[in-house]
CSV table of C-alpha atoms in Angstrom, one decimal:
chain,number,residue,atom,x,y,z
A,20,UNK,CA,255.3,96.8,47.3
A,21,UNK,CA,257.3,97.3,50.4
A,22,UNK,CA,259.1,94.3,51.0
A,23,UNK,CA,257.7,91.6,49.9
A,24,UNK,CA,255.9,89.0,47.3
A,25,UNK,CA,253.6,89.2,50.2
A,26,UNK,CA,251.7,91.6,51.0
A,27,UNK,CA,253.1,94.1,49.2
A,28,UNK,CA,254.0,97.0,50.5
A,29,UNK,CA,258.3,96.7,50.6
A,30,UNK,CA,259.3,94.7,47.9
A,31,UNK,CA,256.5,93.1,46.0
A,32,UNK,CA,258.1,90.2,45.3
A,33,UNK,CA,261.4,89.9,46.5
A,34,UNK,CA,260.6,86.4,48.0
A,35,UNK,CA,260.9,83.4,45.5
A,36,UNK,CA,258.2,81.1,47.1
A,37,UNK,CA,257.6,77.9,46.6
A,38,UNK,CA,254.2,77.8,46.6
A,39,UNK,CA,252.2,76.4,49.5
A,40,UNK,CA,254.6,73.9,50.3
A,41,UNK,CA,255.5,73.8,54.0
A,42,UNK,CA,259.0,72.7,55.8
A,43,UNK,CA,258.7,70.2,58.4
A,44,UNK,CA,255.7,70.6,60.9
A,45,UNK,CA,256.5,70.5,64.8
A,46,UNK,CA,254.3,69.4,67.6
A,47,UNK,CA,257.1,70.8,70.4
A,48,UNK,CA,255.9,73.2,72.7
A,49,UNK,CA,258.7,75.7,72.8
A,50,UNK,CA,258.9,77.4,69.7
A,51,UNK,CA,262.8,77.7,69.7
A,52,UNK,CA,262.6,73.8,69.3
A,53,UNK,CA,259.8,73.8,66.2
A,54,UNK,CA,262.8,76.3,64.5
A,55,UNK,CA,265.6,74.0,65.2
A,56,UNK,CA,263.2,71.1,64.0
A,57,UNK,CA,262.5,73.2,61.0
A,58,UNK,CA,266.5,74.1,60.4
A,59,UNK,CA,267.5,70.3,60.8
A,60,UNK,CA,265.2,68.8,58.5
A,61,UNK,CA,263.9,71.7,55.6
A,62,UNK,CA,267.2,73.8,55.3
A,63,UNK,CA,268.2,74.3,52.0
A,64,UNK,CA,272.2,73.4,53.5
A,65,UNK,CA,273.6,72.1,56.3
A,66,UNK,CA,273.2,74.1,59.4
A,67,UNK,CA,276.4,73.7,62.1
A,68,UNK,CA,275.8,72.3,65.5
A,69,UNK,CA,277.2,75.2,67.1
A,70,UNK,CA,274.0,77.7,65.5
A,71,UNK,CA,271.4,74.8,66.5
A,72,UNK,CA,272.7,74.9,70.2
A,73,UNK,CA,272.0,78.6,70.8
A,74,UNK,CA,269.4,78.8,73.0
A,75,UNK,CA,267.4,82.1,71.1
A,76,UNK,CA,265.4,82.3,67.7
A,77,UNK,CA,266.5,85.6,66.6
A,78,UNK,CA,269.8,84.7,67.2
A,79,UNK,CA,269.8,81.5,65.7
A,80,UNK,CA,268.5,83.0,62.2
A,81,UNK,CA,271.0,85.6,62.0
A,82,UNK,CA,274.2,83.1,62.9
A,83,UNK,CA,272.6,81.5,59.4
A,84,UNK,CA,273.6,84.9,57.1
A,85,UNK,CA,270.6,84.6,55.4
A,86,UNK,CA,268.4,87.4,54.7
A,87,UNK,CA,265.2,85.7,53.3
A,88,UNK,CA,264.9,83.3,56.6
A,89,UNK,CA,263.1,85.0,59.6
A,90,UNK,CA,260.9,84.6,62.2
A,91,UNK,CA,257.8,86.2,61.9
A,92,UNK,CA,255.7,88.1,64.8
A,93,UNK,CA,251.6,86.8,64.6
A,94,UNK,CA,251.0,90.5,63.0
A,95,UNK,CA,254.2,90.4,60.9
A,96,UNK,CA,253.0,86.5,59.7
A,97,UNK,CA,249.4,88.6,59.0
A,98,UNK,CA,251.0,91.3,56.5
A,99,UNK,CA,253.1,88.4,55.1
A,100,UNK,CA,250.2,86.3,54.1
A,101,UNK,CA,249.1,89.2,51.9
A,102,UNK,CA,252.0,88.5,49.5
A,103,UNK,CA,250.5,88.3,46.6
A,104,UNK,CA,248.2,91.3,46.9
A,105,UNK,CA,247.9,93.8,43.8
A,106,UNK,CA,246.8,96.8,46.2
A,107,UNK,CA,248.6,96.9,49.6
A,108,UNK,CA,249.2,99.9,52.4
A,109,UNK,CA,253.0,100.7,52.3
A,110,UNK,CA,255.4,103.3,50.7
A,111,UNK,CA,255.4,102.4,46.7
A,112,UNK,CA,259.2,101.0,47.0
A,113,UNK,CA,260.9,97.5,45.8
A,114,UNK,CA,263.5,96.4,47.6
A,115,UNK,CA,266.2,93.7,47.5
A,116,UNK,CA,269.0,92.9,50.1
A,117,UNK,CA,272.6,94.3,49.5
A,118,UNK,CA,274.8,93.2,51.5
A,119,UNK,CA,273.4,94.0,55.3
A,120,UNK,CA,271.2,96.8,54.0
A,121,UNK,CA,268.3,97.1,51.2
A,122,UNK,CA,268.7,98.7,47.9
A,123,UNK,CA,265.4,100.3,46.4
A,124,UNK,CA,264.9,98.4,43.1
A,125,UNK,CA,262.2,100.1,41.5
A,126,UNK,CA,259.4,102.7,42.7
A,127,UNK,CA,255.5,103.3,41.5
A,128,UNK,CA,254.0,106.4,41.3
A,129,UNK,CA,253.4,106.8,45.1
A,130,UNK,CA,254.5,108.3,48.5
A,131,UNK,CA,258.4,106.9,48.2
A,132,UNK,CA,258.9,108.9,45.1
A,133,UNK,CA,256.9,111.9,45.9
A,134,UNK,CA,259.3,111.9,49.3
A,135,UNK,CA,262.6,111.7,46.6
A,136,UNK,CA,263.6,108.2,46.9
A,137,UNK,CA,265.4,106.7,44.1
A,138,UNK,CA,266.2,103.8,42.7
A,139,UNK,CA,269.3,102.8,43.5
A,140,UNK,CA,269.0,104.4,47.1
A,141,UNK,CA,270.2,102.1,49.4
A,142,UNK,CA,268.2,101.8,53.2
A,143,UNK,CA,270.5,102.3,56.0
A,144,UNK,CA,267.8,102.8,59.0
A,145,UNK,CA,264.3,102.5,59.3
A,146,UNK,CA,262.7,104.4,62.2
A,147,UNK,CA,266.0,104.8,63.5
A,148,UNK,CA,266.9,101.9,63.7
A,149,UNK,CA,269.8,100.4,61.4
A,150,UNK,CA,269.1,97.4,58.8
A,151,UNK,CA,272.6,95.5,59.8
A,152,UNK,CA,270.9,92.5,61.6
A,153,UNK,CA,267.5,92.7,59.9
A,154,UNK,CA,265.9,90.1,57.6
A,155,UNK,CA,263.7,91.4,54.6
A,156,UNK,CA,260.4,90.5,55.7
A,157,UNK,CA,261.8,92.7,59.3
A,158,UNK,CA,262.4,95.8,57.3
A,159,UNK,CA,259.1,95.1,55.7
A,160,UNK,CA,257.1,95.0,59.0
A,161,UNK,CA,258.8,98.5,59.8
A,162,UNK,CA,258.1,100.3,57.0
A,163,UNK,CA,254.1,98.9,56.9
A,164,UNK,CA,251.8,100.5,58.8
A,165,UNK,CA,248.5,102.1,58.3
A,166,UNK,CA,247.8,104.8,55.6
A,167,UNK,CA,248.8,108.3,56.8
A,168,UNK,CA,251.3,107.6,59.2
A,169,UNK,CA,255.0,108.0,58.6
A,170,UNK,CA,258.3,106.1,58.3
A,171,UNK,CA,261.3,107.4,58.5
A,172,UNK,CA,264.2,105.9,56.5
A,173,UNK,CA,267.8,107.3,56.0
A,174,UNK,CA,269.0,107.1,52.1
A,175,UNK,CA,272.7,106.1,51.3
A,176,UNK,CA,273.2,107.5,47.8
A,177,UNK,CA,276.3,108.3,45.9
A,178,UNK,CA,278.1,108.3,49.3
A,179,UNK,CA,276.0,111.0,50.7
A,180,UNK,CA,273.1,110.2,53.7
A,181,UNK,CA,270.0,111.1,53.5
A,182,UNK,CA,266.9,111.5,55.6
A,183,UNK,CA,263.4,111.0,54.7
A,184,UNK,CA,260.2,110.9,56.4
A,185,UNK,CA,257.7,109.0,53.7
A,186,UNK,CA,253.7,109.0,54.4
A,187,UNK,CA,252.3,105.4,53.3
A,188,UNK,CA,249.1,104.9,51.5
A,189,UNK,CA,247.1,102.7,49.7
A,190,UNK,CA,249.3,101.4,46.9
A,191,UNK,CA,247.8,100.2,43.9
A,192,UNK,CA,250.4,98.0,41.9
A,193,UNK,CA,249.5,96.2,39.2
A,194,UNK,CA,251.2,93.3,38.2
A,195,UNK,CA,251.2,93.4,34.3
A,196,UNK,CA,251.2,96.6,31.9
A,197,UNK,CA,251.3,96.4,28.1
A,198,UNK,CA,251.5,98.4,25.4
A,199,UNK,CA,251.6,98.5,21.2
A,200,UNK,CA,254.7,100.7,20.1
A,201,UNK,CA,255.8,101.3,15.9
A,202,UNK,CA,259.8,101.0,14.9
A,203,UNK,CA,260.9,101.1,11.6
A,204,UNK,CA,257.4,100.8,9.8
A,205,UNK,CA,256.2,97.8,11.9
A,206,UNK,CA,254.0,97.2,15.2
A,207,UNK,CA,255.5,96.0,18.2
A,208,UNK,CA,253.7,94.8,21.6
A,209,UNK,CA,255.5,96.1,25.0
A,210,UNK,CA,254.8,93.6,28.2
A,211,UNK,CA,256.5,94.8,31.4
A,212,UNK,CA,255.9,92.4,34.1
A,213,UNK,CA,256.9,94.2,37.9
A,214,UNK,CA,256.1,90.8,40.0
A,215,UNK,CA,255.1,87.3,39.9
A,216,UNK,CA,252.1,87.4,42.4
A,217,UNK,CA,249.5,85.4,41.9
A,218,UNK,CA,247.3,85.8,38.6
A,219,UNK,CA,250.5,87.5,36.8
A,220,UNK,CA,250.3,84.7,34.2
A,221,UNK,CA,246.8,85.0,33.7
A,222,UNK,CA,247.3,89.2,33.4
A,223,UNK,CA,250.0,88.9,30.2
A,224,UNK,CA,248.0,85.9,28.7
A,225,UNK,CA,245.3,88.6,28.4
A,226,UNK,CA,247.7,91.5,27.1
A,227,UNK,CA,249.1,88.6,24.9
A,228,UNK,CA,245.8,88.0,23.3
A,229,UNK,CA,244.9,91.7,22.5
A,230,UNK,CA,248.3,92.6,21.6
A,231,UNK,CA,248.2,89.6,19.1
A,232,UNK,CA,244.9,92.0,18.0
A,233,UNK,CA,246.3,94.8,17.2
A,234,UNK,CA,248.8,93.5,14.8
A,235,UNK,CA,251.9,93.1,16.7
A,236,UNK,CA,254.5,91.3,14.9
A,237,UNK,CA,256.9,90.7,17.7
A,238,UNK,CA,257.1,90.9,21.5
A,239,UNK,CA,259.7,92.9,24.2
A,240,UNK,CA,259.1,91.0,27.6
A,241,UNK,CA,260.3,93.6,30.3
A,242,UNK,CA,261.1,92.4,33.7
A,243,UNK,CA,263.6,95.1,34.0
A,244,UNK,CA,262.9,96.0,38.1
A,245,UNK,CA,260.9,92.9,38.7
A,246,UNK,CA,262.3,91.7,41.9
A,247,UNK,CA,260.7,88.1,41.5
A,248,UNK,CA,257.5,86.4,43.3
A,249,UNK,CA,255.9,83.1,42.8
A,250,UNK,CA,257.7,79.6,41.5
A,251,UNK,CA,254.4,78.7,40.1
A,252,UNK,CA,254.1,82.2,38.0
A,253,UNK,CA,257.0,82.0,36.3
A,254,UNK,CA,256.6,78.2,35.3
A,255,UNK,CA,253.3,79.5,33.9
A,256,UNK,CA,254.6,82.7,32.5
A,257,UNK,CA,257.4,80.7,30.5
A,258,UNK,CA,254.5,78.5,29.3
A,259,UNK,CA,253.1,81.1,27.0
A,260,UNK,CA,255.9,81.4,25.2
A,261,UNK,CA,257.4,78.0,24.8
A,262,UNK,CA,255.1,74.5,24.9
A,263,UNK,CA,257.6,72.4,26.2
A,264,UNK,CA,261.1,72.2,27.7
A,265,UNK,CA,262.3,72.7,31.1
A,266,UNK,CA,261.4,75.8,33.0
A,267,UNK,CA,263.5,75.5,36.3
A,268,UNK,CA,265.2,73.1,38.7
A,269,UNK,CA,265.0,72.9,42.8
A,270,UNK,CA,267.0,71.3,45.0
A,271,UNK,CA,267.5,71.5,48.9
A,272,UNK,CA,269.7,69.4,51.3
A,273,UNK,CA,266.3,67.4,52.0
A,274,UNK,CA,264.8,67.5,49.2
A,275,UNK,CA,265.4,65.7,45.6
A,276,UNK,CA,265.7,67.7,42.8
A,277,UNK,CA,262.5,68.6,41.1
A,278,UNK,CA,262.4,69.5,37.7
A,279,UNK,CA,259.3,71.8,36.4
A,280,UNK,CA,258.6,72.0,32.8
A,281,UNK,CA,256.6,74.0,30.6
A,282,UNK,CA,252.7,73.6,30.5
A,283,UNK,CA,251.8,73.1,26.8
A,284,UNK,CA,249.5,74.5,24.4
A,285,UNK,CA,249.8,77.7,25.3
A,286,UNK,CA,252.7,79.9,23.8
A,287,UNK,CA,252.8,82.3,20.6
A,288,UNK,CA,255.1,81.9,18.3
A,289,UNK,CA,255.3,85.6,17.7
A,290,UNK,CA,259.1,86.9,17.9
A,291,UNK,CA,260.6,87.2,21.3
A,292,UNK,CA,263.2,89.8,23.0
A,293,UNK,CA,263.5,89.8,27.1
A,294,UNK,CA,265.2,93.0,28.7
A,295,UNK,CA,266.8,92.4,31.9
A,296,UNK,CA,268.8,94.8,34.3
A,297,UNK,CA,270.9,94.7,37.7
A,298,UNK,CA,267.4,94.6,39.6
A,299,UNK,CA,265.8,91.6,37.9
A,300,UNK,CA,265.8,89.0,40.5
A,301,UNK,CA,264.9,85.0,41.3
A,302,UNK,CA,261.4,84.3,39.8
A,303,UNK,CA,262.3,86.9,36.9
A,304,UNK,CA,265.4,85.8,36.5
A,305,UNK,CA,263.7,82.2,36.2
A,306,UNK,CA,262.0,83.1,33.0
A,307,UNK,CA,264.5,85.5,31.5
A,308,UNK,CA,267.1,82.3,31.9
A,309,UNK,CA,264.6,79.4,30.6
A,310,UNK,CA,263.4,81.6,27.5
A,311,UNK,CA,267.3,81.2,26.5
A,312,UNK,CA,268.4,78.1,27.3
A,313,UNK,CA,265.0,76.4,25.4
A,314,UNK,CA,266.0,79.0,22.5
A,315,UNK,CA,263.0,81.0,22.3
A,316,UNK,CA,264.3,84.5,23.2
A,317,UNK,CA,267.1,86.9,23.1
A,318,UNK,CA,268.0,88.4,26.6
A,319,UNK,CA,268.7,92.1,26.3
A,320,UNK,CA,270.2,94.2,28.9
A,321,UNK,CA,272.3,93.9,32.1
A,322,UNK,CA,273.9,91.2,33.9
A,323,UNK,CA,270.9,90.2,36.8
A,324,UNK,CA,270.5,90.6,40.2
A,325,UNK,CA,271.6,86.6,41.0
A,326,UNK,CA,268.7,85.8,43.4
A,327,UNK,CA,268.6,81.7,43.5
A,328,UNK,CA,267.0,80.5,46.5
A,329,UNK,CA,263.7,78.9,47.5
A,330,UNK,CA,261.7,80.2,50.0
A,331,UNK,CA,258.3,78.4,51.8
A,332,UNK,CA,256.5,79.9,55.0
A,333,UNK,CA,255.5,77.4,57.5
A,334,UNK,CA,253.0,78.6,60.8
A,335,UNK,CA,254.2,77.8,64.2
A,336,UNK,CA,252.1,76.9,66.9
A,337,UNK,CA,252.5,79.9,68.8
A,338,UNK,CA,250.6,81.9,65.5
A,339,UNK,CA,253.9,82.9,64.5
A,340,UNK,CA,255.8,81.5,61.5
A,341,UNK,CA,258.9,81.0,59.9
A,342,UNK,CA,260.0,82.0,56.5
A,343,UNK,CA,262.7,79.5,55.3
A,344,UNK,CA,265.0,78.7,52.7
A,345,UNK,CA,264.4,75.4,51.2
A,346,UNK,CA,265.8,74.7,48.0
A,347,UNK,CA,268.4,76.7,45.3
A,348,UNK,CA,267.4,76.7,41.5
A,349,UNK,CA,269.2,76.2,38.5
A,350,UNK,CA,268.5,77.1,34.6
A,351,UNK,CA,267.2,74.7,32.1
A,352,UNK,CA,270.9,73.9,31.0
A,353,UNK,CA,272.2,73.5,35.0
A,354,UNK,CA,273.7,77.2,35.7
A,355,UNK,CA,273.4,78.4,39.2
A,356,UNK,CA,272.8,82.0,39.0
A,357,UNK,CA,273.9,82.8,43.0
A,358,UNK,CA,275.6,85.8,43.6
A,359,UNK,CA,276.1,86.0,39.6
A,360,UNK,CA,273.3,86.6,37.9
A,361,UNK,CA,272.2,86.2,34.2
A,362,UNK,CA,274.5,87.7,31.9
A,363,UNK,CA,272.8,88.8,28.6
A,364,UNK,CA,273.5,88.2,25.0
A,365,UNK,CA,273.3,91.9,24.3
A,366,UNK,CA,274.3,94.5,26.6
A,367,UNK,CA,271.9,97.8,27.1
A,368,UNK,CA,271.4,100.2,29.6
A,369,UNK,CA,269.0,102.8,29.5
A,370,UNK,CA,270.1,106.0,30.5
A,371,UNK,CA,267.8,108.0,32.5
A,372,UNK,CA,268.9,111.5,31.4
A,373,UNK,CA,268.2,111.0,27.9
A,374,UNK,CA,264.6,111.0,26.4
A,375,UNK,CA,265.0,107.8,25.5
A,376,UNK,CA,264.8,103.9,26.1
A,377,UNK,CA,268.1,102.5,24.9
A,378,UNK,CA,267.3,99.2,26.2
A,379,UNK,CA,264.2,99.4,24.6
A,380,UNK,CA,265.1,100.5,21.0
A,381,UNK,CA,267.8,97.5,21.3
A,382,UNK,CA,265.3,94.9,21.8
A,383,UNK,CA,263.2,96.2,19.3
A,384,UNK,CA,266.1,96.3,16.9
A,385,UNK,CA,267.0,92.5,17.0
A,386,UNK,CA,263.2,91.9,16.7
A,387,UNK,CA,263.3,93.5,12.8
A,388,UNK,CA,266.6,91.9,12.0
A,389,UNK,CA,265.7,89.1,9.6
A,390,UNK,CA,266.1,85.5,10.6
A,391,UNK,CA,268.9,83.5,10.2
């Protein structure tokens, strides 16, 4: 989970991919030219003349402000085409950018949280090296490595540094995890969804099914944490809970707008609640935001992370590749959640020094009131 909808290890999802899609392709030689090629004709806004006349890559990207478009080393390409990977090499950690640095967004049971991370820890340096001028899938390429090594990463929390040297290992991180929980006399079913890698939707179709089973007579869809993934996943996600309607829409400076609407034949009709929170980001945020605006769910929560652009990965001739921005998204009813987010109908936190879920027990009280 480091880093990435990629391969894993970072952030597990932090890119919202478009799929397989690929920006312009390049026959130039130099590679600086394929990236200016690439900028012209696939950016998701106009680019100035004065960043397509400098004369270096790296320097190029950064004049763009952009965290989630980079240039990608051959092995940083490599890690990157393991996005979608359920078990990956890396530290256990989510992250998402905040402002020049990276704020952890949620942590499995694994070597970042044995080493003290929290969420909410913000990465200042990574090997010593500060995150000001790096991209995500940069910080992700530092913090991967092989299992037993070490990284070590300096913590900003509550004002307060903090250094820590983390071991990586294999990190197993599954997608989808369900459960059947009992309030007030009835049977509920749990689904928390971390990422939108490939085969999510496939994963709480299954939990769907058994939870459906074992009597559950309403449903909490948790993407609380989820940093986002795959455009596809989340069109298919939304499908299993409403048969029709529209899911998302993209839109780049070179692109027309496409508008991607639910698959039918697949949704339960069983009573919906989605929980959100500050850390629920772009493909999450995608289904959290079509399940209202078709009127098939409450949204239960915080006011989201406000992750709304479109990211493709297109190879270079050199074996490199370059991770661009493509297209923004908006909701089902035209909202552009950049910088914003998705504010919920009913605000919950859950406080982590109680016993307690508050966010939890909220959702499951709207399920049990009765319908209007």
């Amino acid at each position: 989970m480091v880093v990435l909808t990629l391969g894993g290890a970072f952030a597990v999802g932090y890119r919202f991919s478009a799929g397989n899609r690929a920006t312009t392709a390049v026959a130039a030689p130099r590679v600086v030219d394929q990236v200016r090629s690439a900028l012209q004709g696939a950016y998701y806004r106009p680019v100035p003349a004065s960043v397509l006349r400098i004369g270096n890559v790296r320097q190029m990207l950064s004049a763009l402000d952009d965290p989630y478009t980079a240039y990608l080393r051959p092995a940083t390409y490599r890690l990157v085409r393991q996005e979608t990977a359920s078990t990956y090499t890396g530290i256990g950690a989510s992250v998402l950018p905040a402002g020049h640095r990276f704020v952890v967004v949620s942590l499995l049971a694994g070597p970042a949280q044995a080493a003290g991370m929290h969420v909410g820890d913000t990465i200042v340096r990574i090997g010593g090296k500060s995150t000001a001028n790096m991209s995500m899938t940069h910080a992700m390429a530092r913090i991967l490595g092989p299992p037993g090594t070490r990284v070590h990463l300096q913590l900003l929390r509550e004002g307060h540094l903090l250094d820590v040297q983390v071991r990586r290992a294999v990190i197993h991180a599954p997608p989808v995890q369900a459960r059947v929980v009992s309030y007030v006399g009835h049977r509920y079913g749990v689904v928390a969804v971390s990422s939108f890698s490939v085969g999510t939707s496939v994963l709480v179709r299954r939990e769907l099914h058994r939870l459906g089973q074992q009597g559950a007579k309403g449903l909490v869809l948790d993407l609380r944490e989820d940093p986002g993934g795959l455009v596809a996943q989340a069109v298919n996600v939304t499908s299993l809970f409403i048969n029709h309607g529209i899911v998302v829409s993209l839109q780049g400076l070179h692109q027309p707008q496409e508008v991607l609407r639910a698959n039918p034949g697949n949704a339960t009709k069983l009573p919906l609640v989605v929980i959100v929170d500050r850390y629920t980001a772009s493909a999450a945020e995608i289904v959290a935001a079509a399940l209202r605006d078709n009127h098939r769910a409450t949204i239960v929560g915080e006011r989201t992370f406000g992750k709304a652009l479109v990211q493709a990965v297109d190879p270079l001739t050199n074996g490199a590749a370059l991770e661009l921005s493509i297209a923004h998204y908006t909701t089902p009813t035209g909202q552009d959640l950049s910088g914003v987010g998705l504010e919920p109908e009913i605000r919950a936190r859950d406080d982590p020094h109680t016993g307690q879920d508050e966010a939890l027990t909220t959702a499951l009280r709207v399920l049990t009131r009765p319908a209007s």
